[in-house]
XYZ file of C-alpha atoms in Angstrom:
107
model
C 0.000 0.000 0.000
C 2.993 2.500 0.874
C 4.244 1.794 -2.750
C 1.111 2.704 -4.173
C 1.362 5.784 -2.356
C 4.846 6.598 -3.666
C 3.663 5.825 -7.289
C 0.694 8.010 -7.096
C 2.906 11.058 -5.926
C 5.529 10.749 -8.279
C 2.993 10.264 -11.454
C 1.216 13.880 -10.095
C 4.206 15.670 -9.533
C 5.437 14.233 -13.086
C 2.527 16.034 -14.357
C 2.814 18.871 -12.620
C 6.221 19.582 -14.033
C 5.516 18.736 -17.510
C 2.359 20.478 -17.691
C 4.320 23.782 -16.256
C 7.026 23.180 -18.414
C 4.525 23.334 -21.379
C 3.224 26.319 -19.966
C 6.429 27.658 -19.744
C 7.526 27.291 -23.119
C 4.130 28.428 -24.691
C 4.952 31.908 -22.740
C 8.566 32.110 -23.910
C 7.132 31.518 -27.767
C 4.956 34.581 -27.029
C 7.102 36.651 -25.379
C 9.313 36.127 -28.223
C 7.090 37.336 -30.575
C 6.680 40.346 -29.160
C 9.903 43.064 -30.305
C 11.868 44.904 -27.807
C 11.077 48.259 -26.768
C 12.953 50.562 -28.990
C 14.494 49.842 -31.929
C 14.840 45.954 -33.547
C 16.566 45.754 -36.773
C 17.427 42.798 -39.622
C 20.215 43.386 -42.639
C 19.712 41.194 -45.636
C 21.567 41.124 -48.895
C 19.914 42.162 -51.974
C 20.668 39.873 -54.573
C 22.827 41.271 -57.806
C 24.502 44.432 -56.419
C 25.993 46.518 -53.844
C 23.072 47.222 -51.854
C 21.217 46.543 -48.116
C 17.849 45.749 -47.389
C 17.175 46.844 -43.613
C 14.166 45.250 -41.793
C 13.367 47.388 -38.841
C 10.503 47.547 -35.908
C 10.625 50.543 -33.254
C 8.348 49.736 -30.355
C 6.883 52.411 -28.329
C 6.605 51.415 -24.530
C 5.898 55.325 -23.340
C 2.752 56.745 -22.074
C 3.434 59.250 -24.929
C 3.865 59.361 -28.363
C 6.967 60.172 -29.886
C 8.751 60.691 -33.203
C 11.685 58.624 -34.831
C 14.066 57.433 -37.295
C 16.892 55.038 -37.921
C 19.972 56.887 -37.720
C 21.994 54.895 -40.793
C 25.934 56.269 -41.525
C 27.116 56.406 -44.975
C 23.814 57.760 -46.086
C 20.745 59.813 -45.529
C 18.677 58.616 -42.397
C 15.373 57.344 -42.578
C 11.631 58.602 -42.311
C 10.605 60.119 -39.878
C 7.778 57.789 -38.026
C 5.377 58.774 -35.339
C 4.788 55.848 -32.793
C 2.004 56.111 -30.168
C 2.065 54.694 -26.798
C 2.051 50.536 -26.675
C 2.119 50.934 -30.416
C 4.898 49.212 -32.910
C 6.074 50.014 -36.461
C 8.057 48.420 -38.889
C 9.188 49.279 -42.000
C 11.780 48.227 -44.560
C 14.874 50.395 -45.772
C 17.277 49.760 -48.796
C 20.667 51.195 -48.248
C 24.172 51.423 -49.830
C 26.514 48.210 -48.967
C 28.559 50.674 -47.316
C 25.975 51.810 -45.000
C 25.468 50.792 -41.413
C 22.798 50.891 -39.203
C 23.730 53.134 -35.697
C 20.521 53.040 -34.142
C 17.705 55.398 -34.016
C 17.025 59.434 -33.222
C 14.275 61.149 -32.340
C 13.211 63.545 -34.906
């Protein structure tokens, strides 16, 4: 009977876990999904020349909205954006293979 016991405990808390491990990783996929605050950025190759495509998301996390760019040396910046509070934009950007991203400026 004390075995029985045993076995019953261990198969719940063997649930427990895995069920709160599944939990676990369905809230890590989410969070993941969701970009930083500020600026996120990608830089792919454009296929047949010199050039840059820039991928970029700039999340708002303020109570206010505010106004900005990406900040890109080698180049002109880019357009200004305005991004409300909670709110997220992305847009894309070709630039010159020379080019680099620096980050982002308010407007």
């Amino acid at each position: 009977m004390k075995n029985l016991f045993k076995r019953v405990a261990v198969t719940v808390a063997a649930a427990g876990i895995l069920t709160s491990g599944m939990a676990v990783v369905a809230a890590s996929e989410a969070m993941a999904a969701t970009p930083p605050c500020g600026l996120d950025y990608q830089v792919g190759e454009l296929p047949g020349g010199p050039l840059k495509i820039v991928y970029y998301t700039i999340r708002n996390c303020n109570n206010s909205t505010v106004k900005r760019k990406l900040d890109i040396a080698g180049t002109t910046d880019g357009e200004c954006v305005t991004v409300g509070p909670g709110k997220t934009v992305s847009k894309e950007r070709v630039i010159t293979g020379w080019a680099s991203v620096r980050g982002m400026k308010s407007c």
